[in-house]
Amino acid sequence: MDINNNNNNDLSEKILITLRQIARAMSIYSKSLDKHFGLTSPQLIILQELSQAGQMAIGEIARKISLSQATVTDVIDRLEAKGLVLRTKNSLDRRQVLIEITSNGKNIINKGPSLLQKEFLIEFNKLQKWEQHLLLSSVERIALMMKTKNYLKG
């Protein structure tokens, strides 16, 4: 029996358990976000992007927030139904539809909902800069390791 392989399996299992804990915490927070602001996390992410960028095409939003164009289209549909975004034709290219945030959408953003739980932000801000960067680097590496493109192929 290879002790190193056993240790690697134990470590990878602990990482996967921790990722599930993170996913669960994010899900719980997303439900709280919905309860208090009537938004899901993806809806808030899109509203925040639009509030910073102004008008954006759906494809551009999808690339910026790392969601599929189909998912972003569904989220935009729901935001439009709530009166938080508008679809408009691009004046330079009438084939392209641009999405912009409405005043109601801006009002929600101005209330300051956060994508991260307050407790996390407080604890994260207590860390030294090098620790914050180490965490970011580790999480980015995990995200790269978990790319879903291979799972989407037939």
XYZ file of C-alpha atoms in Angstrom:
154
model
C 0.000 0.000 0.000
C 1.307 3.440 -0.974
C 1.164 5.765 2.043
C 1.540 8.882 -0.136
C -1.447 7.855 -2.276
C -3.493 7.267 0.887
C -2.537 10.709 2.223
C -3.446 12.298 -1.130
C -6.834 10.575 -1.078
C -7.454 11.782 2.493
C -6.476 15.337 1.581
C -8.555 15.419 -1.605
C -11.546 14.032 0.307
C -11.151 16.748 2.968
C -10.968 19.389 0.232
C -14.145 18.061 -1.403
C -15.956 18.024 1.950
C -14.864 21.612 2.568
C -16.042 22.640 -0.908
C -19.446 21.097 -0.164
C -19.559 23.091 3.092
C -18.768 26.261 1.146
C -21.424 25.455 -1.470
C -23.984 24.844 1.295
C -23.105 28.140 3.022
C -23.466 29.964 -0.303
C -26.833 28.307 -0.904
C -28.086 29.314 2.546
C -26.882 32.876 2.003
C -28.512 32.972 -1.426
C -31.839 32.056 0.199
C -31.353 34.877 2.706
C -30.571 37.261 -0.156
C -33.789 36.183 -1.871
C -35.774 36.662 1.336
C -34.449 40.157 2.067
C -33.978 41.583 -1.448
C -35.995 39.278 -3.713
C -32.851 38.336 -5.641
C -30.766 35.249 -6.206
C -26.977 35.451 -6.170
C -26.722 35.333 -9.996
C -29.319 38.103 -10.261
C -27.363 40.280 -7.832
C -24.089 39.589 -9.650
C -25.629 40.691 -12.945
C -27.190 43.817 -11.415
C -23.838 44.751 -9.870
C -22.065 44.298 -13.218
C -24.660 46.407 -15.008
C -24.532 49.128 -12.371
C -20.771 49.439 -12.942
C -20.655 48.997 -16.712
C -23.899 50.564 -17.895
C -25.157 48.699 -20.959
C -23.800 45.250 -21.770
C -24.620 42.500 -24.245
C -25.695 39.159 -22.769
C -22.589 37.423 -24.120
C -20.364 40.032 -22.495
C -22.146 39.584 -19.158
C -21.791 35.807 -19.438
C -18.030 36.049 -20.043
C -17.537 38.572 -17.270
C -19.295 36.505 -14.596
C -18.384 33.021 -15.882
C -21.898 31.743 -16.516
C -23.279 30.282 -19.717
C -25.080 32.600 -22.112
C -28.252 30.507 -21.729
C -28.150 30.869 -17.931
C -27.575 34.617 -18.177
C -30.486 34.921 -20.620
C -32.778 33.133 -18.129
C -31.607 35.369 -15.282
C -32.077 38.492 -17.424
C -35.626 37.325 -18.258
C -36.424 37.147 -14.530
C -34.776 40.515 -13.811
C -36.714 42.097 -16.683
C -39.988 40.655 -15.347
C -39.190 42.315 -11.990
C -38.537 45.638 -13.737
C -34.869 45.696 -12.714
C -33.327 45.628 -16.207
C -34.314 46.671 -19.733
C -33.426 45.200 -23.089
C -32.599 47.768 -25.755
C -31.291 47.535 -29.310
C -27.713 48.632 -29.872
C -27.883 51.892 -31.836
C -24.735 50.936 -33.778
C -25.763 47.338 -34.514
C -29.539 46.781 -34.433
C -28.999 42.994 -34.312
C -27.401 43.248 -30.881
C -29.513 43.537 -27.744
C -28.043 45.426 -24.825
C -29.081 45.049 -21.204
C -29.202 48.023 -18.865
C -30.153 48.408 -15.229
C -33.316 50.385 -14.407
C -33.737 52.906 -11.603
C -35.440 50.159 -9.544
C -32.411 47.951 -10.095
C -30.098 50.784 -9.066
C -32.178 51.322 -5.920
C -31.575 47.707 -4.892
C -27.839 48.006 -5.563
C -27.756 51.233 -3.527
C -29.172 49.322 -0.544
C -25.838 47.515 -0.537
C -26.604 43.810 -0.641
C -23.383 41.836 -0.576
C -22.567 38.585 -2.308
C -20.506 37.517 0.661
C -21.791 36.961 4.147
C -20.908 39.739 6.557
C -19.180 37.246 8.856
C -16.891 36.124 6.047
C -16.033 39.708 5.115
C -15.218 40.579 8.723
C -12.957 37.555 9.142
C -11.363 37.971 5.710
C -10.549 41.608 6.401
C -8.796 40.590 9.635
C -6.274 38.566 7.622
C -2.979 40.004 6.519
C -2.745 40.875 2.808
C -0.442 37.912 2.078
C -3.006 35.556 3.680
C -5.812 37.073 1.609
C -3.765 36.582 -1.571
C -2.895 33.009 -0.583
C -6.580 32.203 -0.129
C -7.472 33.822 -3.444
C -4.720 31.944 -5.237
C -5.816 28.624 -3.721
C -9.478 29.139 -4.570
C -8.613 30.206 -8.132
C -6.484 27.077 -8.538
C -9.317 24.860 -7.307
C -11.719 26.574 -9.723
C -9.325 25.857 -12.603
C -9.016 22.231 -11.524
C -12.810 21.865 -11.491
C -13.579 23.217 -14.973
C -16.820 21.673 -16.185
C -16.213 21.695 -19.939
C -15.327 17.977 -20.009
C -18.572 17.067 -18.213
C -20.691 18.972 -20.700
C -19.487 16.938 -23.674
C -21.975 14.333 -24.879
